[in-house]
Short mmCIF file of C-alpha atoms in Angstrom, two decimals:
data_model
loop_
_atom_site.label_atom_id
_atom_site.label_comp_id
_atom_site.label_asym_id
_atom_site.label_seq_id
_atom_site.Cartn_x
_atom_site.Cartn_y
_atom_site.Cartn_z
CA UNK B 246 175.69 -34.37 97.04
CA UNK B 247 177.80 -37.52 96.75
CA UNK B 248 179.96 -37.64 93.58
CA UNK B 249 177.74 -40.52 91.91
CA UNK B 250 174.42 -39.00 92.83
CA UNK B 251 172.35 -38.73 89.63
CA UNK B 252 173.08 -35.08 88.84
CA UNK B 253 170.73 -34.66 85.76
CA UNK B 254 168.78 -31.80 85.58
CA UNK B 255 166.36 -30.79 83.12
CA UNK B 256 167.74 -27.83 81.11
CA UNK B 257 165.28 -25.37 79.53
CA UNK B 258 165.70 -22.40 77.22
CA UNK B 259 162.92 -19.75 77.82
CA UNK B 260 163.29 -17.61 74.77
CA UNK B 261 161.78 -14.34 73.64
CA UNK B 262 161.64 -14.23 69.68
CA UNK B 263 161.06 -11.22 67.65
CA UNK B 264 159.75 -7.80 68.43
CA UNK B 265 157.40 -8.14 71.34
CA UNK B 266 158.95 -6.50 74.28
CA UNK B 267 157.01 -7.92 77.13
CA UNK B 268 158.66 -10.55 79.01
CA UNK B 269 157.07 -10.71 82.51
CA UNK B 270 155.40 -14.01 81.33
CA UNK B 271 158.84 -15.29 80.49
CA UNK B 272 160.28 -14.22 83.61
CA UNK B 273 157.48 -15.89 85.80
CA UNK B 274 157.93 -19.07 83.84
CA UNK B 275 161.80 -18.88 84.27
CA UNK B 276 161.19 -18.58 88.07
CA UNK B 277 158.62 -21.16 88.24
CA UNK B 278 161.03 -23.64 86.30
CA UNK B 279 163.98 -22.69 88.61
CA UNK B 280 161.69 -23.62 91.50
CA UNK B 281 160.82 -26.88 90.13
CA UNK B 282 164.60 -27.45 90.18
CA UNK B 283 165.18 -27.29 86.37
CA UNK B 284 168.14 -25.29 85.00
CA UNK B 285 166.80 -22.45 83.07
CA UNK B 286 168.73 -20.39 80.37
CA UNK B 287 166.89 -17.13 79.79
CA UNK B 288 167.50 -15.57 76.27
CA UNK B 289 166.55 -11.97 77.00
CA UNK B 290 164.29 -9.98 74.71
CA UNK B 291 164.23 -9.30 70.99
CA UNK B 292 166.11 -12.49 69.71
CA UNK B 293 166.40 -13.62 66.21
CA UNK B 294 165.39 -17.25 65.49
CA UNK B 295 169.14 -17.82 64.62
CA UNK B 296 170.26 -16.63 68.10
CA UNK B 297 167.68 -19.10 69.79
CA UNK B 298 168.88 -21.87 67.77
CA UNK B 299 172.45 -21.01 68.66
CA UNK B 300 171.60 -20.94 72.30
CA UNK B 301 169.60 -24.28 72.25
CA UNK B 302 172.43 -26.13 70.45
CA UNK B 303 175.26 -24.84 72.64
CA UNK B 304 173.43 -25.40 75.78
CA UNK B 305 172.05 -28.80 74.73
CA UNK B 306 168.72 -28.01 76.34
CA UNK B 307 165.99 -30.57 76.66
CA UNK B 308 163.36 -28.16 76.73
CA UNK B 309 162.85 -24.96 74.41
CA UNK B 310 160.02 -22.87 75.55
CA UNK B 311 159.29 -19.95 73.01
CA UNK B 312 157.24 -17.13 74.49
CA UNK B 313 155.27 -15.01 71.85
CA UNK B 314 152.76 -12.45 72.37
CA UNK B 315 153.26 -10.43 69.13
CA UNK B 316 151.29 -12.96 66.91
CA UNK B 317 154.52 -13.71 64.87
CA UNK B 318 154.64 -17.29 65.92
CA UNK B 319 153.74 -18.57 62.35
CA UNK B 320 156.82 -16.83 60.80
CA UNK B 321 159.25 -17.25 63.78
CA UNK B 322 158.67 -20.63 65.24
CA UNK B 323 159.28 -22.47 61.77
CA UNK B 324 162.45 -20.80 61.39
CA UNK B 325 163.74 -22.00 64.82
CA UNK B 326 162.53 -25.43 63.92
CA UNK B 327 164.47 -25.39 60.58
CA UNK B 328 167.68 -24.28 62.49
CA UNK B 329 167.43 -26.91 64.94
CA UNK B 330 166.96 -29.50 62.18
CA UNK B 331 170.29 -28.09 60.51
CA UNK B 332 172.30 -29.01 63.72
CA UNK B 333 170.57 -32.12 64.45
CA UNK B 334 169.04 -30.74 67.54
CA UNK B 335 165.45 -31.04 66.61
CA UNK B 336 164.81 -34.56 67.18
CA UNK B 337 165.57 -34.68 70.87
CA UNK B 338 164.43 -31.09 72.06
CA UNK B 339 160.97 -30.81 73.50
CA UNK B 340 159.55 -27.59 71.96
CA UNK B 341 156.94 -25.60 73.75
CA UNK B 342 155.16 -22.33 72.80
CA UNK B 343 153.61 -19.86 75.19
CA UNK B 344 151.76 -17.08 74.64
CA UNK B 345 148.74 -15.84 72.58
CA UNK B 346 148.30 -18.36 69.90
CA UNK B 347 144.65 -18.76 68.08
CA UNK B 348 143.31 -22.36 68.02
CA UNK B 349 143.85 -22.95 64.27
CA UNK B 350 147.44 -21.99 64.52
CA UNK B 351 148.11 -24.34 67.39
CA UNK B 352 147.36 -27.32 65.37
CA UNK B 353 149.56 -26.04 62.69
CA UNK B 354 152.33 -25.42 64.94
CA UNK B 355 151.98 -28.98 66.44
CA UNK B 356 152.02 -30.54 63.20
CA UNK B 357 155.29 -28.83 62.53
CA UNK B 358 156.81 -30.31 65.77
CA UNK B 359 155.72 -28.07 68.59
CA UNK B 360 154.97 -30.65 71.54
CA UNK B 361 152.17 -28.38 73.23
CA UNK B 362 151.06 -24.62 73.18
CA UNK B 363 150.29 -23.10 76.56
CA UNK B 364 147.74 -20.19 76.36
CA UNK B 365 146.94 -17.62 79.00
CA UNK B 366 145.72 -18.98 82.23
CA UNK B 367 147.40 -22.24 82.03
CA UNK B 368 148.48 -23.30 85.67
CA UNK B 369 152.18 -23.31 86.13
CA UNK B 370 151.81 -26.85 87.58
CA UNK B 371 150.39 -28.08 84.53
CA UNK B 372 153.40 -26.76 82.35
CA UNK B 373 155.86 -28.20 84.74
CA UNK B 374 154.28 -31.46 85.03
CA UNK B 375 154.22 -31.68 81.12
CA UNK B 376 157.83 -30.91 81.10
CA UNK B 377 158.54 -33.64 83.47
CA UNK B 378 156.45 -36.06 81.67
CA UNK B 379 157.81 -35.15 78.36
CA UNK B 380 161.41 -33.96 78.48
CA UNK B 381 163.53 -36.44 76.25
CA UNK B 382 165.35 -39.16 78.11
CA UNK B 383 169.01 -38.87 77.38
CA UNK B 384 170.52 -41.33 79.60
CA UNK I 210 176.04 -44.94 76.71
CA UNK I 211 178.00 -47.76 74.82
CA UNK I 212 181.50 -47.90 73.95
CA UNK I 213 180.68 -47.27 70.25
CA UNK I 214 178.38 -44.14 71.05
CA UNK I 215 181.48 -42.81 73.03
CA UNK I 216 183.76 -43.16 70.18
CA UNK I 217 181.28 -41.83 67.71
CA UNK I 218 180.73 -38.77 69.93
CA UNK I 219 184.64 -38.22 70.50
CA UNK I 220 185.13 -38.42 66.73
CA UNK I 221 182.23 -35.89 65.91
CA UNK I 222 183.56 -33.59 68.45
CA UNK I 223 186.96 -33.66 67.15
CA UNK I 224 185.43 -33.09 63.68
CA UNK I 225 184.12 -29.84 64.53
CA UNK I 226 180.49 -30.82 65.39
CA UNK I 227 178.94 -28.24 67.66
CA UNK I 228 176.11 -30.61 68.80
CA UNK I 229 178.58 -33.32 69.67
CA UNK I 230 180.60 -30.67 71.87
CA UNK I 231 177.37 -29.69 73.60
CA UNK I 232 176.30 -33.14 74.32
CA UNK I 233 179.71 -33.99 75.62
CA UNK I 234 179.61 -31.18 78.08
CA UNK I 235 176.10 -32.29 79.12
CA UNK I 236 177.28 -35.74 79.89
CA UNK I 237 180.20 -34.34 81.86
CA UNK I 238 177.78 -32.27 83.93
CA UNK I 239 175.50 -34.96 84.54
CA UNK I 240 178.32 -37.38 85.20
CA UNK I 241 176.34 -39.80 82.89
CA UNK I 242 177.69 -43.24 82.56
CA UNK I 243 180.79 -43.41 80.23
CA UNK I 244 181.58 -39.62 80.86
CA UNK I 245 185.06 -40.64 82.37
CA UNK I 246 185.85 -42.64 79.20
CA UNK I 247 184.85 -39.56 77.20
CA UNK I 248 187.10 -37.19 79.01
CA UNK I 249 189.85 -39.95 78.94
CA UNK I 250 189.72 -40.01 75.19
CA UNK I 251 189.59 -36.29 74.80
CA UNK I 252 192.75 -35.92 77.14
CA UNK I 253 195.44 -36.49 74.29
CA UNK I 254 193.89 -33.70 72.29
CA UNK I 255 194.18 -31.25 74.98
CA UNK I 256 196.89 -28.76 76.10
CA UNK I 257 196.71 -26.09 73.23
CA UNK I 258 194.03 -23.73 74.60
CA UNK I 259 194.91 -20.73 76.68
CA UNK I 260 192.48 -20.48 79.59
CA UNK I 261 191.53 -17.34 81.39
CA UNK I 262 189.33 -17.39 84.50
CA UNK I 263 187.34 -14.28 85.21
CA UNK I 264 186.05 -13.69 88.71
CA UNK I 265 184.65 -10.92 90.86
CA UNK I 266 181.63 -9.74 92.76
CA UNK I 267 178.20 -10.04 91.47
CA UNK I 268 177.35 -7.04 89.30
CA UNK I 269 181.00 -6.25 88.67
CA UNK I 270 180.27 -6.63 84.88
CA UNK I 271 182.06 -10.03 84.40
CA UNK I 272 179.61 -11.19 81.72
CA UNK I 273 179.81 -7.95 79.69
CA UNK I 274 183.50 -7.97 79.83
CA UNK I 275 183.65 -11.62 78.75
CA UNK I 276 181.50 -10.91 75.75
CA UNK I 277 183.76 -7.99 74.75
CA UNK I 278 186.94 -10.20 75.48
CA UNK I 279 185.46 -12.91 73.19
CA UNK I 280 184.33 -10.47 70.44
CA UNK I 281 188.07 -8.94 70.41
CA UNK I 282 189.57 -12.41 70.15
CA UNK I 283 187.09 -13.27 67.23
CA UNK I 284 188.16 -10.09 65.66
CA UNK I 285 191.83 -11.50 65.89
CA UNK I 286 190.74 -14.52 64.03
CA UNK I 287 190.80 -16.91 67.20
CA UNK I 288 187.97 -19.27 68.11
CA UNK I 289 186.49 -18.74 71.84
CA UNK I 290 184.95 -21.00 74.30
CA UNK I 291 183.09 -19.55 77.20
CA UNK I 292 181.86 -21.35 80.27
CA UNK I 293 179.88 -19.18 82.67
CA UNK I 294 178.75 -20.46 85.94
CA UNK I 295 175.77 -19.35 87.83
CA UNK I 296 174.55 -20.27 91.04
CA UNK I 297 172.04 -22.80 91.86
CA UNK I 298 169.08 -22.75 94.48
CA UNK I 299 170.07 -24.31 97.88
CA UNK I 300 166.36 -25.45 98.15
CA UNK I 301 165.45 -26.84 94.79
CA UNK I 302 168.91 -27.17 92.92
CA UNK I 303 167.13 -25.19 90.11
CA UNK I 304 168.89 -22.27 88.65
CA UNK I 305 168.39 -19.31 86.17
CA UNK I 306 171.41 -19.13 83.99
CA UNK I 307 171.27 -15.44 82.99
CA UNK I 308 174.75 -14.56 81.47
CA UNK I 309 173.92 -15.56 77.89
CA UNK I 310 171.92 -12.34 77.71
CA UNK I 311 175.13 -10.13 77.91
CA UNK I 312 176.65 -12.10 75.08
CA UNK I 313 175.14 -9.63 72.46
CA UNK I 314 178.41 -9.01 70.41
CA UNK I 315 178.78 -12.75 69.58
CA UNK I 316 175.18 -13.66 68.44
CA UNK I 317 175.22 -15.82 65.39
CA UNK I 318 178.83 -16.38 65.70
CA UNK I 319 179.09 -20.19 66.26
CA UNK I 320 182.83 -19.94 66.73
CA UNK I 321 182.04 -18.43 70.15
CA UNK I 322 180.77 -21.42 71.87
CA UNK I 323 179.01 -20.25 75.10
CA UNK I 324 177.84 -22.53 77.64
CA UNK I 325 176.00 -21.82 80.88
CA UNK I 326 176.73 -24.11 83.91
CA UNK I 327 174.87 -24.33 87.06
CA UNK I 328 177.10 -24.51 90.23
CA UNK I 329 174.93 -27.41 91.13
CA UNK I 330 175.51 -26.68 95.01
CA UNK I 331 179.24 -26.66 94.91
CA UNK I 332 180.05 -24.08 97.39
CA UNK I 333 181.75 -21.00 96.48
CA UNK I 334 182.47 -21.59 92.75
CA UNK I 335 183.26 -23.90 90.03
CA UNK I 336 181.35 -27.08 89.86
CA UNK I 337 183.98 -29.94 89.64
CA UNK I 338 182.63 -30.45 86.15
CA UNK I 339 184.09 -27.30 84.80
CA UNK I 340 187.49 -28.49 84.48
CA UNK I 341 186.23 -31.30 82.26
CA UNK I 342 184.33 -29.02 80.07
CA UNK I 343 187.40 -26.88 79.58
CA UNK I 344 188.96 -30.01 78.11
CA UNK I 345 186.22 -30.77 75.82
CA UNK I 346 186.43 -27.11 74.49
CA UNK I 347 190.21 -27.55 74.30
CA UNK I 348 190.01 -30.84 72.23
CA UNK I 349 187.50 -29.10 70.07
CA UNK I 350 190.16 -26.85 69.12
CA UNK I 351 189.08 -23.52 70.68
CA UNK I 352 192.07 -21.07 70.96
CA UNK I 353 190.86 -19.16 73.95
CA UNK I 354 188.75 -20.49 76.58
CA UNK I 355 187.29 -18.14 79.37
CA UNK I 356 185.68 -19.25 82.39
CA UNK I 357 183.31 -16.90 84.11
CA UNK I 358 182.66 -17.88 87.76
CA UNK I 359 179.74 -17.42 90.02
CA UNK I 360 179.71 -13.94 91.39
CA UNK I 361 179.60 -15.22 94.80
CA UNK I 362 182.11 -12.96 96.65
CA UNK I 363 185.51 -13.32 98.42
CA UNK I 364 186.13 -16.94 98.11
CA UNK I 365 186.31 -17.83 94.31
CA UNK I 366 189.73 -19.42 94.55
CA UNK I 367 188.57 -22.58 92.86
CA UNK I 368 189.03 -20.83 89.56
CA UNK I 369 192.80 -21.17 89.80
CA UNK I 370 192.74 -24.82 89.55
CA UNK I 371 191.50 -24.63 86.04
CA UNK I 372 192.76 -21.29 84.57
CA UNK I 373 196.25 -20.30 83.52
CA UNK I 374 195.45 -16.64 84.04
CA UNK I 375 193.15 -15.16 86.65
CA UNK I 376 191.33 -11.93 86.08
CA UNK I 377 189.78 -10.32 89.08
CA UNK I 378 187.09 -7.75 88.53
CA UNK I 379 186.77 -5.09 90.99
CA UNK I 380 184.21 -2.23 90.71
CA UNK I 381 184.75 1.14 92.00
CA UNK I 382 183.53 1.98 95.61
CA UNK I 383 183.55 -1.83 96.48
CA UNK I 384 184.92 -1.42 99.69
CA UNK I 385 187.49 0.55 101.91
CA UNK I 386 191.37 -0.33 101.75
CA UNK I 387 190.89 -2.76 104.46
CA UNK I 388 189.05 -5.18 102.04
CA UNK I 389 192.34 -5.18 100.04
CA UNK I 390 193.96 -6.56 103.06
CA UNK I 391 191.73 -9.37 103.48
CA UNK I 392 192.58 -12.78 102.35
CA UNK I 393 190.95 -14.62 99.39
CA UNK I 394 190.02 -13.44 96.02
CA UNK I 395 192.35 -10.56 95.95
CA UNK I 396 195.25 -12.88 96.38
CA UNK I 397 194.66 -14.88 93.43
CA UNK I 398 194.51 -12.09 90.59
CA UNK I 399 197.20 -12.29 87.98
CA UNK I 400 195.53 -9.32 86.47
CA UNK I 401 193.23 -6.91 88.13
CA UNK I 402 190.22 -4.96 86.29
CA UNK I 403 188.70 -2.03 87.50
CA UNK I 404 185.48 -2.27 85.65
CA UNK I 405 182.95 0.68 85.26
CA UNK I 406 185.97 2.98 85.30
CA UNK I 407 183.81 5.67 84.24
CA UNK I 408 182.19 5.66 87.58
CA UNK I 409 183.42 8.04 90.50
CA UNK I 410 185.85 6.47 92.81
CA UNK I 411 187.46 4.32 89.98
CA UNK I 412 190.78 6.14 90.57
CA UNK I 413 190.64 5.66 94.26
CA UNK I 414 189.99 1.73 93.51
CA UNK I 415 192.80 1.63 91.30
CA UNK I 416 195.03 3.27 93.79
CA UNK I 417 194.08 0.86 96.40
CA UNK I 418 194.67 -2.21 94.36
CA UNK I 419 198.16 -0.97 93.25
CA UNK I 420 199.01 -0.26 96.81
CA UNK I 421 197.86 -4.03 97.70
CA UNK I 422 200.02 -5.19 94.90
CA UNK I 423 202.96 -3.14 95.93
CA UNK I 424 202.66 -4.53 99.57
CA UNK I 425 202.45 -8.16 98.10
CA UNK I 426 205.76 -7.47 95.92
CA UNK I 427 207.43 -5.91 98.84
CA UNK I 428 210.57 -8.08 99.41
CA UNK I 429 210.57 -7.52 103.18
CA UNK I 430 207.49 -9.47 103.44
CA UNK I 431 206.59 -12.89 102.22
CA UNK I 432 203.22 -11.98 101.01
CA UNK I 433 204.07 -12.53 97.52
CA UNK I 434 204.46 -16.34 98.14
CA UNK I 435 200.72 -16.47 98.49
CA UNK I 436 200.46 -15.19 94.97
CA UNK I 437 203.22 -16.65 92.98
CA UNK I 438 204.05 -19.57 94.94
CA UNK I 439 200.91 -20.90 96.47
CA UNK I 440 198.62 -20.04 93.64
CA UNK I 441 195.71 -19.70 96.13
CA UNK I 442 196.69 -22.41 98.35
CA UNK I 443 196.67 -25.35 95.91
CA UNK I 444 200.42 -25.44 95.23
CA UNK I 445 203.24 -25.89 97.58
CA UNK I 446 204.71 -22.42 98.66
CA UNK I 447 207.98 -21.76 97.37
CA UNK I 448 210.48 -20.99 99.96
CA UNK I 449 212.06 -17.58 99.19
CA UNK I 450 216.02 -18.32 99.00
CA UNK I 451 216.82 -14.41 98.90
CA UNK I 452 215.09 -11.36 100.28
CA UNK I 453 215.43 -9.47 97.08
CA UNK I 454 213.96 -12.04 94.69
CA UNK I 455 210.78 -10.28 93.37
CA UNK I 456 211.26 -7.21 90.87
CA UNK I 457 208.52 -5.78 88.71
CA UNK I 458 208.24 -8.50 86.04
CA UNK I 459 211.68 -8.86 85.87
CA UNK I 460 214.59 -11.16 86.73
CA UNK I 461 214.33 -12.18 90.34
CA UNK I 462 217.37 -12.40 92.58
CA UNK I 463 217.59 -16.20 92.07
CA UNK I 464 217.43 -15.73 88.25
CA UNK I 465 213.86 -16.59 88.28
CA UNK I 466 211.21 -14.44 86.61
CA UNK I 467 208.38 -13.08 88.80
CA UNK I 468 205.08 -11.67 87.93
CA UNK I 469 203.63 -8.56 89.49
CA UNK I 470 199.95 -8.12 88.78
CA UNK I 471 198.70 -5.46 86.65
CA UNK I 472 195.70 -3.26 87.17
CA UNK I 473 193.59 -2.29 83.91
CA UNK I 474 190.70 -0.16 83.84
CA UNK I 475 187.80 -0.91 81.34
CA UNK I 476 184.39 0.13 80.76
CA UNK I 477 182.85 -3.14 79.45
CA UNK I 478 179.66 -1.80 78.20
CA UNK I 479 181.58 0.51 75.72
CA UNK I 480 184.66 -1.90 75.31
CA UNK I 481 187.03 0.77 76.56
CA UNK I 482 190.04 -0.62 77.94
CA UNK I 483 189.52 -4.18 76.47
CA UNK I 484 192.32 -4.07 74.08
CA UNK I 485 194.85 -3.10 76.90
CA UNK I 486 193.35 -5.97 78.89
CA UNK I 487 193.91 -8.33 76.08
CA UNK I 488 197.56 -7.15 75.92
CA UNK I 489 198.17 -7.65 79.61
CA UNK I 490 196.81 -11.23 79.22
CA UNK I 491 199.12 -12.10 76.53
CA UNK I 492 202.01 -10.69 78.65
CA UNK I 493 200.92 -12.83 81.35
CA UNK I 494 200.73 -15.80 79.07
CA UNK I 495 204.31 -15.21 77.56
CA UNK I 496 205.47 -14.72 81.18
CA UNK I 497 204.05 -18.29 82.18
CA UNK I 498 205.53 -19.80 79.02
CA UNK I 499 209.01 -18.15 79.49
CA UNK I 500 209.28 -18.94 83.26
CA UNK I 501 208.12 -22.38 83.18
CA UNK I 502 205.26 -21.63 85.40
CA UNK I 503 202.84 -22.83 82.66
CA UNK I 504 204.08 -26.43 82.80
CA UNK I 505 204.27 -26.04 86.61
CA UNK I 506 200.63 -25.12 86.84
CA UNK I 507 199.56 -27.89 84.54
CA UNK I 508 201.45 -30.57 86.72
CA UNK I 509 200.02 -29.06 89.61
CA UNK I 510 196.39 -29.29 88.04
CA UNK I 511 196.93 -32.95 87.07
CA UNK I 512 198.15 -33.98 90.37
CA UNK I 513 195.16 -32.41 91.89
CA UNK I 514 192.89 -33.78 89.52
CA UNK I 515 194.27 -37.30 90.18
CA UNK I 516 193.79 -36.72 94.01
CA UNK I 517 190.20 -35.60 93.45
CA UNK I 518 189.24 -38.64 91.40
CA UNK I 519 190.86 -40.94 93.83
CA UNK I 520 188.88 -39.40 96.80
CA UNK I 521 185.71 -39.95 94.76
CA UNK I 522 186.26 -43.47 93.89
CA UNK I 523 187.61 -44.71 97.35
CA UNK I 524 184.55 -42.55 98.65
CA UNK I 525 182.18 -44.68 96.58
CA UNK I 526 183.93 -47.94 97.47
CA UNK I 527 183.36 -46.94 101.10
CA UNK I 528 179.84 -46.03 100.65
CA UNK I 529 179.40 -49.64 99.36
CA UNK I 530 181.07 -51.02 102.38
CA UNK I 531 178.86 -49.07 104.62
CA UNK I 532 175.82 -50.43 102.90
CA UNK I 533 177.27 -53.98 103.12
CA UNK I 534 177.65 -53.64 106.90
CA UNK I 535 174.26 -52.58 107.42
CA UNK I 536 173.95 -48.89 106.47
CA UNK I 537 175.16 -45.46 107.94
CA UNK I 538 172.11 -45.45 110.27
CA UNK I 539 173.30 -48.49 112.33
CA UNK I 540 176.60 -47.02 112.69
CA UNK I 541 175.09 -43.79 113.73
CA UNK I 542 172.96 -45.77 116.27
CA UNK I 543 176.02 -47.30 117.65
CA UNK I 544 177.73 -43.85 118.17
CA UNK I 545 174.74 -42.23 119.65
CA UNK I 546 174.57 -45.16 122.12
CA UNK I 547 178.16 -44.53 122.90
CA UNK I 548 179.04 -48.01 121.89
CA UNK I 549 181.55 -46.80 119.64
CA UNK I 550 182.74 -43.48 118.18
CA UNK I 551 183.23 -41.97 114.66
CA UNK I 552 186.96 -42.33 114.59
CA UNK I 553 186.76 -46.11 115.42
CA UNK I 554 184.01 -46.68 112.78
CA UNK I 555 185.98 -44.91 110.14
CA UNK I 556 189.15 -47.01 111.20
CA UNK I 557 187.02 -50.26 110.79
CA UNK I 558 185.60 -49.13 107.52
CA UNK I 559 189.00 -48.24 105.97
CA UNK I 560 190.58 -51.24 107.43
CA UNK I 561 190.05 -53.98 104.53
CA UNK I 562 191.14 -51.33 101.86
CA UNK I 563 194.31 -50.61 103.90
CA UNK I 564 194.89 -54.27 104.15
CA UNK I 565 194.34 -54.73 100.52
CA UNK I 566 196.91 -52.10 99.40
CA UNK I 567 199.54 -53.01 101.93
CA UNK I 568 199.29 -56.46 100.88
CA UNK I 569 199.67 -55.56 97.19
CA UNK I 570 202.41 -52.97 97.99
#
C-alpha cells in the first residue's frame, strides 16, 4: 500500500448492551463486517449504555451497531443516543439496531435517530450494503 | 479539510474535547488531507507524556495487563492514553479490534482514552500512524501513554521507535532456553514481565530470562550494545571503550550509567505484581532522564521520522514521474524485453531529482 493511498476504512462498533448474554449473532456480524473490509470494534457482553458511548466517542466509529435480544431496546437505545449527543457524536454516527424488535418499536427507534433495524433472517449482504451506502462521509 | 477546520480541531483538542481528540486520531489513521498540518500544529504541545510500549506474543495477557496499569495510574491521579494495535486481514484489510473488551477496570472513566488501531497491513507491528496518534494524546495532556502492539511474535521491534520504555511480556512455558538466545523481541525489552506467574513453569521462565539478561550484561561480550546502544537496530551502536563498563544499573566504567533489564512477575487478571511493575517503569524513566538517554532517544526518533517522511514524499514525487513517463507497465515491458534493466530505469527516474538538488545545493 503506497503512502498516499486512500487508507480510509469504515469503522464499526458492534455493541451488546444490557443483560442479554447471547452474542453469537454479534460475533457473526463482527466477522462478516471484518470480511467486508471494515474495522470492527467488539464491545463484549453486558455493557452499560455509558460504556458504549465512551467506546463510540473514543474510537470515532462511523457506525454503531447495537445488538439486543432481551427486549430492553426501548430503555437502552435512548440512553445511548442521549450519551452520543452529549459528546457531539450523534450527528455523524450511523446507528443500527439488530435483534428482536417488534414492528411498533421499530418506528419509535427510527424516530429517535436509529437509521435501520435489522431483524432475524436479514441477509448479511443487505446489512453490509446498507452500511456502505449510509456510512457518514467524513472526508 | 480547510485550514480553519484544522485550527478549530487543534484548539478543541488542546481544550480537552474528547471528540476532537478522537477525530484527530481518525484523520491521522486515514491520512486525510490536512492531517500533516494537524500533526505539525500539535508538535509544539508534545513532549511531556511518558510513553510505554507493551509487546509480547498473542495470549500473553497484554490487554489485561494494560488495563490494570491504566487503572493503577488513574488511582495515582494521572491521566492515561492507550493505543492498542490489532492485526488486519491480509485479504480484505478488515479487522476485529478486540482489546477494548479487556479494559473492564476503566469503563466509564473518560480520563482513560482507549483507542483501537488496525495494523492496516503494516507487517509485524505498529502502523506508521501510531507515532502521530501518540503525539495527539501527548498534546491532549495525557500523563502516561501506553502502546499495546499486535501480538504477532518475535519481530515487534517497531515499538521501540515510539516508546521510551519497552515492556516485553513473556508467558510461562513459551519455549526452551534457546528461544532466549534468538534475536528479536527479547533484545528490545527494558523491562520483562512474566505474566500468568501463577502458572506452573513461571519460575523456570523467570530464571531463563534472568540468565539471558545476565549474558547480555556480560562485559566480555558485546551483546549489551544491541540493547543499550542499538535500541533494536534503529540507533547507531555505541562502541564500547572499556570492557568493564556495564554494571547492574550503576556507574559504567566510562562514568556513564547503564540499565540492566528487570524481570517482574505479574498475574494481570488479579492485578498481582502491577505495583512492582509500575515501580520498575518509573525507575527506568528516572534512569532515562538522569543518563540523558531520554533526550538521545527523542533525537533518534525525530531523525527517523524526518527520514520516513522524506522517503514518502520523494516516493510520491517519483510515482508521479513514472506516470508522466508512461506508467510502470511500460517500464516493466521494457525490462521484460531486455531493452533495459531495473537499475537503469531507477537511475533515469531519479536523475531529474538529483539534478535539481545538486543545482540548488
